[in-house]
PDB file of C-alpha atoms in Angstrom:
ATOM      1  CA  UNK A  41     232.084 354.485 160.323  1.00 48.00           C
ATOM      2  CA  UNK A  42     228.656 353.969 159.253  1.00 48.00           C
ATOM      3  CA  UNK A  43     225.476 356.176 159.462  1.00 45.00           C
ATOM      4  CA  UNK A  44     224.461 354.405 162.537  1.00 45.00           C
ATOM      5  CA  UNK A  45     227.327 354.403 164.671  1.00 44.00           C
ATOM      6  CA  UNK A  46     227.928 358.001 163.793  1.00 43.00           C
ATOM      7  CA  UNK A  47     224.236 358.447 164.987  1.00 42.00           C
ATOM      8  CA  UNK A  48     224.853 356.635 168.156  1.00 42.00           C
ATOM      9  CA  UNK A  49     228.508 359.193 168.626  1.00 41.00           C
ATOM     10  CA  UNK A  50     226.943 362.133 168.620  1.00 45.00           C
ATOM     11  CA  UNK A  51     223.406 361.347 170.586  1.00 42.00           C
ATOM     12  CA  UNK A  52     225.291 362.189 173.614  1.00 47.00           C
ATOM     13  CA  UNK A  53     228.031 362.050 175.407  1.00 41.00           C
ATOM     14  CA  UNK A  54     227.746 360.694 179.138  1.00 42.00           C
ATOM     15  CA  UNK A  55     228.791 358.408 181.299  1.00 41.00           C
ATOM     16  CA  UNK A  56     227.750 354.819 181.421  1.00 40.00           C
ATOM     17  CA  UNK A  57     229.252 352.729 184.545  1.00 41.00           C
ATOM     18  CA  UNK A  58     227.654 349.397 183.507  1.00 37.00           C
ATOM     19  CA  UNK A  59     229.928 346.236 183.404  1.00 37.00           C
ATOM     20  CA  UNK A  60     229.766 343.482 180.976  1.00 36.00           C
ATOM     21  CA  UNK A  61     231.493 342.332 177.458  1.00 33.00           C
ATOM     22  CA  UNK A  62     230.168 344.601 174.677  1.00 37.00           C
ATOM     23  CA  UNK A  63     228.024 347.302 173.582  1.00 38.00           C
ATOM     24  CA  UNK A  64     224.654 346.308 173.557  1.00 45.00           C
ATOM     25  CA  UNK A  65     221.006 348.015 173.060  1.00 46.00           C
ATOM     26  CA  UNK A  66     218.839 345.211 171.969  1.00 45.00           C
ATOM     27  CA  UNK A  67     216.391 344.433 174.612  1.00 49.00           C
ATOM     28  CA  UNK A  68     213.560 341.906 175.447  1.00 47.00           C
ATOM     29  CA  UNK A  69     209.911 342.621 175.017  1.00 47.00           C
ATOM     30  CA  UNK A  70     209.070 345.424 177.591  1.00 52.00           C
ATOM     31  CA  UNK A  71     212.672 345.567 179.111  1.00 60.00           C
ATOM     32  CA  UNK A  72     214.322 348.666 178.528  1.00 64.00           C
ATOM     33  CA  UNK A  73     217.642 349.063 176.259  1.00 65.00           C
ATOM     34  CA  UNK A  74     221.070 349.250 178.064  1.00 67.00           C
ATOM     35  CA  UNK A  75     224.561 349.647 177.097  1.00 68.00           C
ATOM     36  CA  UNK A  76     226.956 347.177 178.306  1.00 76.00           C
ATOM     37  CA  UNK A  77     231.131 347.999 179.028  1.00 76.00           C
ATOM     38  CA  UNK A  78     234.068 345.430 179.125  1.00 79.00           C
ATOM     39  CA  UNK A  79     234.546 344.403 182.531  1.00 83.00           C
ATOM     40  CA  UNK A  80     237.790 345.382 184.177  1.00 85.00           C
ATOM     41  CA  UNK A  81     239.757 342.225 185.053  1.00 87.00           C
ATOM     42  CA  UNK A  82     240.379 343.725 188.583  1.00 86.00           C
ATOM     43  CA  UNK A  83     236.643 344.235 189.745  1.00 89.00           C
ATOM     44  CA  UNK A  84     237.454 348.103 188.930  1.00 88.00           C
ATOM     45  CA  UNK A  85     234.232 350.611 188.271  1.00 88.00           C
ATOM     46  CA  UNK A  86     234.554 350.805 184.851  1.00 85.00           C
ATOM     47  CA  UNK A  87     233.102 353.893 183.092  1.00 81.00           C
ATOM     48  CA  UNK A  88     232.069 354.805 179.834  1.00 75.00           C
ATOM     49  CA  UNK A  89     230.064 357.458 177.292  1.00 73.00           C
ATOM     50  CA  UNK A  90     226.943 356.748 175.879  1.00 69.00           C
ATOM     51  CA  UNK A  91     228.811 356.056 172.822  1.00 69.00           C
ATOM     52  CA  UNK A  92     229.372 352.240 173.915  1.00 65.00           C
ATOM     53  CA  UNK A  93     233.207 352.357 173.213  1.00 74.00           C
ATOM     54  CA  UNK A  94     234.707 355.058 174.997  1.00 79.00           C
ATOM     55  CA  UNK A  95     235.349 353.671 178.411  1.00 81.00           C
ATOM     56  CA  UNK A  96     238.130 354.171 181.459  1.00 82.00           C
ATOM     57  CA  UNK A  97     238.431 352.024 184.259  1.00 85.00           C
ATOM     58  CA  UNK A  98     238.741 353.854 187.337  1.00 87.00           C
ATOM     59  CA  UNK A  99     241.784 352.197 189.262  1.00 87.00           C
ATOM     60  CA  UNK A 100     241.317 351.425 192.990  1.00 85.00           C
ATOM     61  CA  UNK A 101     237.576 351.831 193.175  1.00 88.00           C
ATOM     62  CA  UNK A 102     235.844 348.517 192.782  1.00 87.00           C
ATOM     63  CA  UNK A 103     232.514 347.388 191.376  1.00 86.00           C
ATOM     64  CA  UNK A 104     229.643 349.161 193.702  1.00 84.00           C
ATOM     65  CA  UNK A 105     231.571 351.420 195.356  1.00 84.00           C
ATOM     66  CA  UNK A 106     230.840 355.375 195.048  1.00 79.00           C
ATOM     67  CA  UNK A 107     233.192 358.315 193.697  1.00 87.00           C
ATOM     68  CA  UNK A 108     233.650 361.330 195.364  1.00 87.00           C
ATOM     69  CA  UNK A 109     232.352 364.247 193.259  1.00 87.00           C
ATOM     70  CA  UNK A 110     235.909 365.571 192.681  1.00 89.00           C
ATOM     71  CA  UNK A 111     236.742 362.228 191.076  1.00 89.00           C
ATOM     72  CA  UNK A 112     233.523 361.777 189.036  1.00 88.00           C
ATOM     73  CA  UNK A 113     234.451 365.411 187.528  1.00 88.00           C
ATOM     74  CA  UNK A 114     238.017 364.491 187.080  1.00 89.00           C
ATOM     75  CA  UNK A 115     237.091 361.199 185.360  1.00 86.00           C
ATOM     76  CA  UNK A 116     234.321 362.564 183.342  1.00 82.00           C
ATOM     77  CA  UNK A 117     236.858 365.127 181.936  1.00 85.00           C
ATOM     78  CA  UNK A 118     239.175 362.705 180.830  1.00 87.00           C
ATOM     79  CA  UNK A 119     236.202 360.631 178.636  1.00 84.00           C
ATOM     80  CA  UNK A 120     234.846 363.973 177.302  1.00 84.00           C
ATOM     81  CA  UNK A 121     238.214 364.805 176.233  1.00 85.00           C
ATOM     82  CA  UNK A 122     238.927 361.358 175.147  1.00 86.00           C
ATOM     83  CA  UNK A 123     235.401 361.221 172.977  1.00 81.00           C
ATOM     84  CA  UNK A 124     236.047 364.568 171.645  1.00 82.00           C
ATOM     85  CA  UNK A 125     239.676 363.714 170.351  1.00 87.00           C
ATOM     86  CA  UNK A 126     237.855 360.846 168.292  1.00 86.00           C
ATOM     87  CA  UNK A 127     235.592 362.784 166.686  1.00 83.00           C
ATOM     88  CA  UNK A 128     236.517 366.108 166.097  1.00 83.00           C
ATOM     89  CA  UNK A 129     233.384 366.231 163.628  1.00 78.00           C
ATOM     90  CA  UNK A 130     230.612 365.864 165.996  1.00 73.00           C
ATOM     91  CA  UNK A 131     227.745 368.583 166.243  1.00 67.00           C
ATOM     92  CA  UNK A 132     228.878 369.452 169.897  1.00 66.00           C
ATOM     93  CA  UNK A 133     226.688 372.937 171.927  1.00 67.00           C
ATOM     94  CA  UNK A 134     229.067 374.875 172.738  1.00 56.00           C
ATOM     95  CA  UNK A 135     226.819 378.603 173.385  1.00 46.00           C
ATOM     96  CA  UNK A 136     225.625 377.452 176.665  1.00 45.00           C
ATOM     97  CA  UNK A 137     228.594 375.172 177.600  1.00 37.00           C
ATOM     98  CA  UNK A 138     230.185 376.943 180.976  1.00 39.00           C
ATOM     99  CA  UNK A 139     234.281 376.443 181.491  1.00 40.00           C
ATOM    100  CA  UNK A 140     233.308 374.182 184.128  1.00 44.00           C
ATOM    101  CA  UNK A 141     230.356 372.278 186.271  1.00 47.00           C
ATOM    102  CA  UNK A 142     228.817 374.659 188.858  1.00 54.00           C
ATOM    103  CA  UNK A 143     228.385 373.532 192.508  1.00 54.00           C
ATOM    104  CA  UNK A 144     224.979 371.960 193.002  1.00 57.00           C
ATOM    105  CA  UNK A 145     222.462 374.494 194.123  1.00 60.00           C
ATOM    106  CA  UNK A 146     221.832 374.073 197.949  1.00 58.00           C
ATOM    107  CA  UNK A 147     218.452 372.908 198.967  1.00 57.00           C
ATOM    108  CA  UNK A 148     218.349 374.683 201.618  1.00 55.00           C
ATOM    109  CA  UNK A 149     216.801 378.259 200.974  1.00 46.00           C
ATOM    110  CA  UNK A 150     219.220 379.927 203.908  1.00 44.00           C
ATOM    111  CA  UNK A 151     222.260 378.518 202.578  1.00 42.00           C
ATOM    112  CA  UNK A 152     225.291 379.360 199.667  1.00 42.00           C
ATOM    113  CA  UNK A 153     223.418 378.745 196.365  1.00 46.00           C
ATOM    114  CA  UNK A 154     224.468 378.655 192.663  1.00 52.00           C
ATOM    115  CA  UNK A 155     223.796 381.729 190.318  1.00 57.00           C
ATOM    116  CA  UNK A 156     219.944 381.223 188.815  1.00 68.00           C
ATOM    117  CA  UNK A 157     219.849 378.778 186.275  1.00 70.00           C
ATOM    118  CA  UNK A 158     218.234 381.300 184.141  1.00 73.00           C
ATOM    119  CA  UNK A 159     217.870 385.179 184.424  1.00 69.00           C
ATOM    120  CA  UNK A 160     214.333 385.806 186.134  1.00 66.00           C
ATOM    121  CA  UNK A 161     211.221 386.755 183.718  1.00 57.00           C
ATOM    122  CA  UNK A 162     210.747 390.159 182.606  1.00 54.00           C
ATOM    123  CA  UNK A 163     207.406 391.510 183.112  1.00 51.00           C
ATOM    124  CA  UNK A 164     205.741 393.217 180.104  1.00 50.00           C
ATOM    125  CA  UNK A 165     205.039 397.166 180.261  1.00 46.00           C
ATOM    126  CA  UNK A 166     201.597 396.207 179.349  1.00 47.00           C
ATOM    127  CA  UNK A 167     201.399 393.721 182.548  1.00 45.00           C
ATOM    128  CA  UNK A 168     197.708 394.115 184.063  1.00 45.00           C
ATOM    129  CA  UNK A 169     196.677 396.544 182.165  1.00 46.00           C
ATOM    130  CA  UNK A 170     195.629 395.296 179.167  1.00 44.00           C
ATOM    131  CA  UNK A 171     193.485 392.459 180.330  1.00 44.00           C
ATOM    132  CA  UNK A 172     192.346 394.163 183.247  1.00 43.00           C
ATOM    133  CA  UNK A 173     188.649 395.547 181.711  1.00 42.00           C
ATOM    134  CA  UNK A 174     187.537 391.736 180.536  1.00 44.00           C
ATOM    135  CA  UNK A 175     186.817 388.857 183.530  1.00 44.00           C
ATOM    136  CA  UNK A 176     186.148 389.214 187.569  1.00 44.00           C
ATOM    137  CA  UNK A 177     186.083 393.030 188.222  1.00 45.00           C
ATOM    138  CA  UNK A 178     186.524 394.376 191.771  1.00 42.00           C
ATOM    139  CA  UNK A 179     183.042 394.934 191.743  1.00 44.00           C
ATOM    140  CA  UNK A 180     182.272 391.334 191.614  1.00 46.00           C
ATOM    141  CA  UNK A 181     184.275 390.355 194.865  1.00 46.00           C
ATOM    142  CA  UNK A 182     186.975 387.946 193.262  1.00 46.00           C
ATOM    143  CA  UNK A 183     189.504 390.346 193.848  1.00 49.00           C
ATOM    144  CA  UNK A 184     188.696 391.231 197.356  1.00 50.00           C
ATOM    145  CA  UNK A 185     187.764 388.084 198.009  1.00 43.00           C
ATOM    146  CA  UNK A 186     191.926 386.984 197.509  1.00 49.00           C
ATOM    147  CA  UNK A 187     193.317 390.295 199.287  1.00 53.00           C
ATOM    148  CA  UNK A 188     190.867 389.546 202.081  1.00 49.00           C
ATOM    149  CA  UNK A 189     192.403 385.750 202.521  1.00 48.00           C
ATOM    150  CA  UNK A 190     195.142 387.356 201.529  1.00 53.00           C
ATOM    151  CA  UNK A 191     196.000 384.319 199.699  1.00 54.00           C
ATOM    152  CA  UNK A 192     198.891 383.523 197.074  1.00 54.00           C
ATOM    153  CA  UNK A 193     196.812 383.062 194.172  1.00 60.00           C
ATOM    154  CA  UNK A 194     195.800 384.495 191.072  1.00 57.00           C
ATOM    155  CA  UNK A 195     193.085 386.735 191.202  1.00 60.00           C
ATOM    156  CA  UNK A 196     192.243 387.008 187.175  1.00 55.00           C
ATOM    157  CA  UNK A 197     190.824 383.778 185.235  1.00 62.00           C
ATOM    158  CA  UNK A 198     193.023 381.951 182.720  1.00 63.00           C
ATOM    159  CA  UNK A 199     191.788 383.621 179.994  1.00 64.00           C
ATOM    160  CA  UNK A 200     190.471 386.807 180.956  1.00 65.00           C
ATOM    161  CA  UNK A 201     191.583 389.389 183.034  1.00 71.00           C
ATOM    162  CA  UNK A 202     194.630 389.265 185.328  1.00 76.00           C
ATOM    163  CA  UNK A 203     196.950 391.482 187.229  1.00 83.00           C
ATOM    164  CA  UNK A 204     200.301 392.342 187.210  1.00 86.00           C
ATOM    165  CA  UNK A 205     200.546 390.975 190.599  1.00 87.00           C
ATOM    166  CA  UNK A 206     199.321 387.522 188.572  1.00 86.00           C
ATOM    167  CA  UNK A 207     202.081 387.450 186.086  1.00 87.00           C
ATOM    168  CA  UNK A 208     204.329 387.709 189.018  1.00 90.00           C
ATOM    169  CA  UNK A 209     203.090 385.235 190.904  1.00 91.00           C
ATOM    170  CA  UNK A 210     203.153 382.926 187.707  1.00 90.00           C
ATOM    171  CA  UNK A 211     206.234 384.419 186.875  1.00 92.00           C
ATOM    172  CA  UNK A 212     207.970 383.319 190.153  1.00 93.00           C
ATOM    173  CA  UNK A 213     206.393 380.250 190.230  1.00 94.00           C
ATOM    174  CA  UNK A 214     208.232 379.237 187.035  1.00 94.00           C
ATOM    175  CA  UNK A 215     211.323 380.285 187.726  1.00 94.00           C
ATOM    176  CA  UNK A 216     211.225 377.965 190.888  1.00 94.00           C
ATOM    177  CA  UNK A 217     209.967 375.443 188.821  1.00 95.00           C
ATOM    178  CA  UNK A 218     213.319 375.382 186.865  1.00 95.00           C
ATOM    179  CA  UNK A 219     215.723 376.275 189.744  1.00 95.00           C
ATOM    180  CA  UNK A 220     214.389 372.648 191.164  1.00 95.00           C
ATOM    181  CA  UNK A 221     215.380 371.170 187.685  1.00 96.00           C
ATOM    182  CA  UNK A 222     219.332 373.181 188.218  1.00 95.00           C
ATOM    183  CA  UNK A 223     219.286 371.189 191.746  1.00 95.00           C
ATOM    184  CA  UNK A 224     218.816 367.993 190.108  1.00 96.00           C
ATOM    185  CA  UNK A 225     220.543 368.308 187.438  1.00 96.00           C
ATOM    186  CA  UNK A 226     223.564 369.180 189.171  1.00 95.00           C
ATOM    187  CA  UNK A 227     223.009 366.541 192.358  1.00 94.00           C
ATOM    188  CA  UNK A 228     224.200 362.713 191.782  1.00 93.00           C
ATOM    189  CA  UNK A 229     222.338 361.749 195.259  1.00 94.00           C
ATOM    190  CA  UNK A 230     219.113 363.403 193.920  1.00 95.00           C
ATOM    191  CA  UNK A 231     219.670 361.370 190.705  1.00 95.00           C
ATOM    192  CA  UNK A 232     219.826 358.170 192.505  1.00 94.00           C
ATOM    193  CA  UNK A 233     223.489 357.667 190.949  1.00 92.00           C
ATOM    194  CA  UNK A 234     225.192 355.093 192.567  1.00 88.00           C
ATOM    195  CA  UNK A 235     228.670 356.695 191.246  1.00 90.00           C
ATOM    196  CA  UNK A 236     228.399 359.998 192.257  1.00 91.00           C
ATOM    197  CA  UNK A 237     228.016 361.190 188.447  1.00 90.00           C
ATOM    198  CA  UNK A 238     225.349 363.832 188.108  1.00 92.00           C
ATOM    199  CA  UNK A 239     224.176 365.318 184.482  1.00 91.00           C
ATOM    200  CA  UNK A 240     226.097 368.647 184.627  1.00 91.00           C
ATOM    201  CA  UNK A 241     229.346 366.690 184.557  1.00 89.00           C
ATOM    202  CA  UNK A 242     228.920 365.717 180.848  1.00 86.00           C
ATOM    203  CA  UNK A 243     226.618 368.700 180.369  1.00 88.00           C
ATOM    204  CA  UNK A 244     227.415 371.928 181.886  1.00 88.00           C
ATOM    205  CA  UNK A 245     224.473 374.079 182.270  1.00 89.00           C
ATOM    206  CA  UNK A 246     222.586 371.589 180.162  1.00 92.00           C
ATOM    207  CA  UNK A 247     224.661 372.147 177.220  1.00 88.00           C
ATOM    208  CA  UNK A 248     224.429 369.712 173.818  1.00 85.00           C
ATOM    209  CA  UNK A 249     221.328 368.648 175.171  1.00 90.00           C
ATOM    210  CA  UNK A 250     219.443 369.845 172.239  1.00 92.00           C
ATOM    211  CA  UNK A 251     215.159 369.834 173.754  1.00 94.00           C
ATOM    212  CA  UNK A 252     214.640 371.864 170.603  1.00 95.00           C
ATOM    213  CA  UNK A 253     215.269 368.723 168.053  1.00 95.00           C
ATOM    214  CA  UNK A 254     212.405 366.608 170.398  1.00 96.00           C
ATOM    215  CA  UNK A 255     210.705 364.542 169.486  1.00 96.00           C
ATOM    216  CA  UNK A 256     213.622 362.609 167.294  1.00 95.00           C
ATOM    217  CA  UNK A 257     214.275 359.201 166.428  1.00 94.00           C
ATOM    218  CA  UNK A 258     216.431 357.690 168.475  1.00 88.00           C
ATOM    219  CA  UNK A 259     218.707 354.793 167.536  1.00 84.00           C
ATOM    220  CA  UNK A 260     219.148 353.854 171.493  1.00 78.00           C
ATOM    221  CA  UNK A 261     215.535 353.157 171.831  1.00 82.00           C
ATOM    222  CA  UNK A 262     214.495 351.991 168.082  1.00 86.00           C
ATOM    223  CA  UNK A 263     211.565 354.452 168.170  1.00 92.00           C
ATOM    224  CA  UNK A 264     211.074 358.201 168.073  1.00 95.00           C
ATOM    225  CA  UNK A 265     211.894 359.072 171.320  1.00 93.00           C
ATOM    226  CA  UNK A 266     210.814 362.425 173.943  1.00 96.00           C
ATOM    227  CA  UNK A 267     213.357 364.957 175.705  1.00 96.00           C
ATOM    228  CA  UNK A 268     212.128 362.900 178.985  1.00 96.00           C
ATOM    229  CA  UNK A 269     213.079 359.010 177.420  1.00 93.00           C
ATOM    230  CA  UNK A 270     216.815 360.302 176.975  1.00 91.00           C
ATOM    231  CA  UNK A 271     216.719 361.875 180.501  1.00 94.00           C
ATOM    232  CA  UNK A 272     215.935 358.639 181.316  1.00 93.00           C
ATOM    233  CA  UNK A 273     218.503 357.239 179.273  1.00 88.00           C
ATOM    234  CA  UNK A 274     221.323 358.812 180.400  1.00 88.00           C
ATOM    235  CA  UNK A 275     219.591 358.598 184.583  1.00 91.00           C
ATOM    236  CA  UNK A 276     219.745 354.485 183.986  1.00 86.00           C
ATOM    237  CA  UNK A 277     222.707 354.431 181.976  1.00 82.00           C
ATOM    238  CA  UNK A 278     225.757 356.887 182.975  1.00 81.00           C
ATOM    239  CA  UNK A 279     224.201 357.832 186.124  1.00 86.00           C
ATOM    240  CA  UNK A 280     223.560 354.414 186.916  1.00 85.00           C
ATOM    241  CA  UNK A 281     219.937 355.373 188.672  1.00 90.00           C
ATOM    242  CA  UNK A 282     216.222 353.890 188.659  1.00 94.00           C
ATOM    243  CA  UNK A 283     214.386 355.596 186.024  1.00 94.00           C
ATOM    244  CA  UNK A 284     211.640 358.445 186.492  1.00 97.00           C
ATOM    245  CA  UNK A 285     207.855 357.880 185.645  1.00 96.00           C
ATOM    246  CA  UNK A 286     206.696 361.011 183.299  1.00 95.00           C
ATOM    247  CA  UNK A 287     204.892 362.987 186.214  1.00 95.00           C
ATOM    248  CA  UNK A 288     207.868 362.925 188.718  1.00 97.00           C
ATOM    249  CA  UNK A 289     208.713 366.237 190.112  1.00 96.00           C
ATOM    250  CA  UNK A 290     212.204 365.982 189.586  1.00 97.00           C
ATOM    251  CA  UNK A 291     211.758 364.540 185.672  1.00 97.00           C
ATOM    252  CA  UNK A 292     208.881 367.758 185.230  1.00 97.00           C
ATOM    253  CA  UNK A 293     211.567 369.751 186.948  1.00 97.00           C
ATOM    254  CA  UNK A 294     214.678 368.833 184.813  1.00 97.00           C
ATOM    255  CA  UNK A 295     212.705 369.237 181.720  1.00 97.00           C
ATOM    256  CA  UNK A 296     211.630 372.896 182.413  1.00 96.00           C
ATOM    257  CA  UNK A 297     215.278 373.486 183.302  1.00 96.00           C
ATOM    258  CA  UNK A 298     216.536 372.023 180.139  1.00 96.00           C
ATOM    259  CA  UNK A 299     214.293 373.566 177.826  1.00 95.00           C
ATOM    260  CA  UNK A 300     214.623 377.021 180.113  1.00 95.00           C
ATOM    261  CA  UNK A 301     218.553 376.860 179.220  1.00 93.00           C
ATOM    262  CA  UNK A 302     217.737 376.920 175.242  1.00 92.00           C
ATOM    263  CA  UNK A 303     215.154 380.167 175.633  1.00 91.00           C
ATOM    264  CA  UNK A 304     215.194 381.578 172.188  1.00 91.00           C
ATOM    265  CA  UNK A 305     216.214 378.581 170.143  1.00 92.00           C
ATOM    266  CA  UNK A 306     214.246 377.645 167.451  1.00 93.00           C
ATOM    267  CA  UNK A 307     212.031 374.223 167.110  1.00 92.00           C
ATOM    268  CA  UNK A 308     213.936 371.786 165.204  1.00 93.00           C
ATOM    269  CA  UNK A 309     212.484 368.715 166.217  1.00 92.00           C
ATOM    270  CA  UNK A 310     213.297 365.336 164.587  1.00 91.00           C
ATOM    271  CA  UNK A 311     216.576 366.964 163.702  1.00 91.00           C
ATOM    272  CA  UNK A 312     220.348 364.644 164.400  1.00 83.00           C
TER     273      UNK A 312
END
C-alpha cells in the first residue's frame, strides 16, 4: 500500500453514502473535494468509510431514502468492523472510545438526557480570592451595580479582579457550550444527514478524532487542514449534509465538545 493510501486509511473512519464509480478527491477550482462509491446496480443506498473502498450496500433501502437510527448503527458497525479487519495496523483512539453510541442528548431541558459529555469544571480553592484586591471594588459600584439588576453577568473585568461567583458563571457557561456540541454530535437531523448517520456512530464520544494533531496536512483536502475542515468533511461526506460556515453555533459547539473530550492530551499538531 503506499504512503498515501495508508494516509488516506487511517484519517478517519466514517461513513460516506455518496454514489458514483470510484474514489475520487480531485476537485475543480473552488469546489470542494468529495469521495465517490460504486453505485449499487439496484438503486440501493450504498455506504462507505472515508477510506474510499470500504463500502456496503444497504439492501432494500433505495437511493434518497432515510435509515432508521437502529439501522445506521447496525450498518455502521459492520464497516467499522469491516475497516478494522483490513488494517489491523491503524493508529485507532481507543481511551475515550465507549462500548457503544449513547442516545442523543434531549433538547429539551425537562426531558431524559445523556450523562454530561464531560465532568463539570472544578473551581480552584483560590477562586475569588486572589484577584479580588486588583479591578472594580465594591466601593466603586460595579458590583452593586450587577446584584442590584441582579443580572447574570460577571461582575470582575477580564483581567482584573473577579469573583468566585464569576468563574462559575464562566464555568457553567462552558460546560453548556460543549453539552450543545454532545447534542450535535450525537443527532443525524441536527447534522442535516439525509441517512440518519450522525458522528458518534463512527466515533463514540468523539473518539479517534485526534483535535490535538490540528492543524495537519490533510491528503483529502491537498492543504493543511483545521479540526473544523474535517468536521466538515465527514458532515458533507458520510453524513451526507450541507457544510457549516466557521461561526455556526453548532460547528463552534462541536469543536468545544471535541476538544473538551481530549482534556489533558498533549498538543501534537501536524502529527498522522
Amino acid at each position: 500500500m503506499t504512503y498515501r493510501k495508508k494516509l488516506l486509511t487511517g484519517l478517519c473512519a466514517l461513513l460516506s453514502g455518496v454514489g458514483g464509480a470510484a474514489l475520487a478527491t480531485d476537485s475543480a477550482p473552488g469546489e470542494r473535494p468529495r469521495h465517490v462509491l460504486p453505485p449499487s446496480k439496484d438503486g440501493n443506498l450504498v455506504l462507505g468509510l472515508c477510506d474510499g473502498e470500504t463500502s456496503l450496500e444497504v439492501k432494500g433501502v433505495k437511493e434518497g431514502e432515510a435509515l432508521s437510527r437502529e439501522q445506521a448503527l447496525e450498518v455502521t458497525s459492520q464497516l467499522m468492523k469491516e475497516w478494522r479487519r483490513k488494517n489491523p495496523d491503524a493508529r485507532w483512539d481507543v481511551v475515550a472510545q465507549a462500548p457503544a453510541p449513547t442516545p442523543p442528548p434531549s433538547p429539551n431541558p425537562q426531558g431524559a438526557r445523556s450523562p454530561p459529555a464531560v465532568p463539570q469544571t472544578p473551581q480552584k480553592p483560590s477562586a475569588g480570592k486572589t484577584n479580588q484586591a486588583e479591578g472594580p471594588t465594591t466601593s466603586s459600584g460595579a458590583k452593586g451595580v450587577a446584584e442590584g439588576k441582579d443580572a447574570n453577568v460577571q461582575t470582575g473585568h477580564t483581567y482584573g479582579a473577579f469573583s468566585q461567583r464569576d468563574e462559575e458563571i464562566w464555568a457553567a457557561s462552558t460546560q453548556a457550550f460543549v453539552e450543545e456540541g454532545n447534542r450535535v454530535f450525537h443527532d443525524a437531523e441536527a447534522l442535516g444527514s439525509k441517512v440518519a448517520v450522525s458522528c458518534d456512530m463512527c466515533h463514540p464520544d468523539a473518539a479517534n478524532t485526534h483535535p490535538e494533531t490540528y492543524p495537519k496536512y490533510q491528503v483529502q483536502f491537498g492543504r493543511v487542514a483545521l479540526l473544523r475542515d474535517m468536521i466538515n468533511w465527514c458532515i458533507e461526506n458520510p453524513v451526507r449534509g450541507k457544510p457549516l460556515a466557521d461561526d455556526d453555533p453548532k460547528m463552534r459547539a462541536m469543536e468545544a465538545y471535541i476538544y473538551a473530550k481530549r482534556k489533558g492530551v498533549p498538543l501534537e499538531f501536524g502529527k498522522h
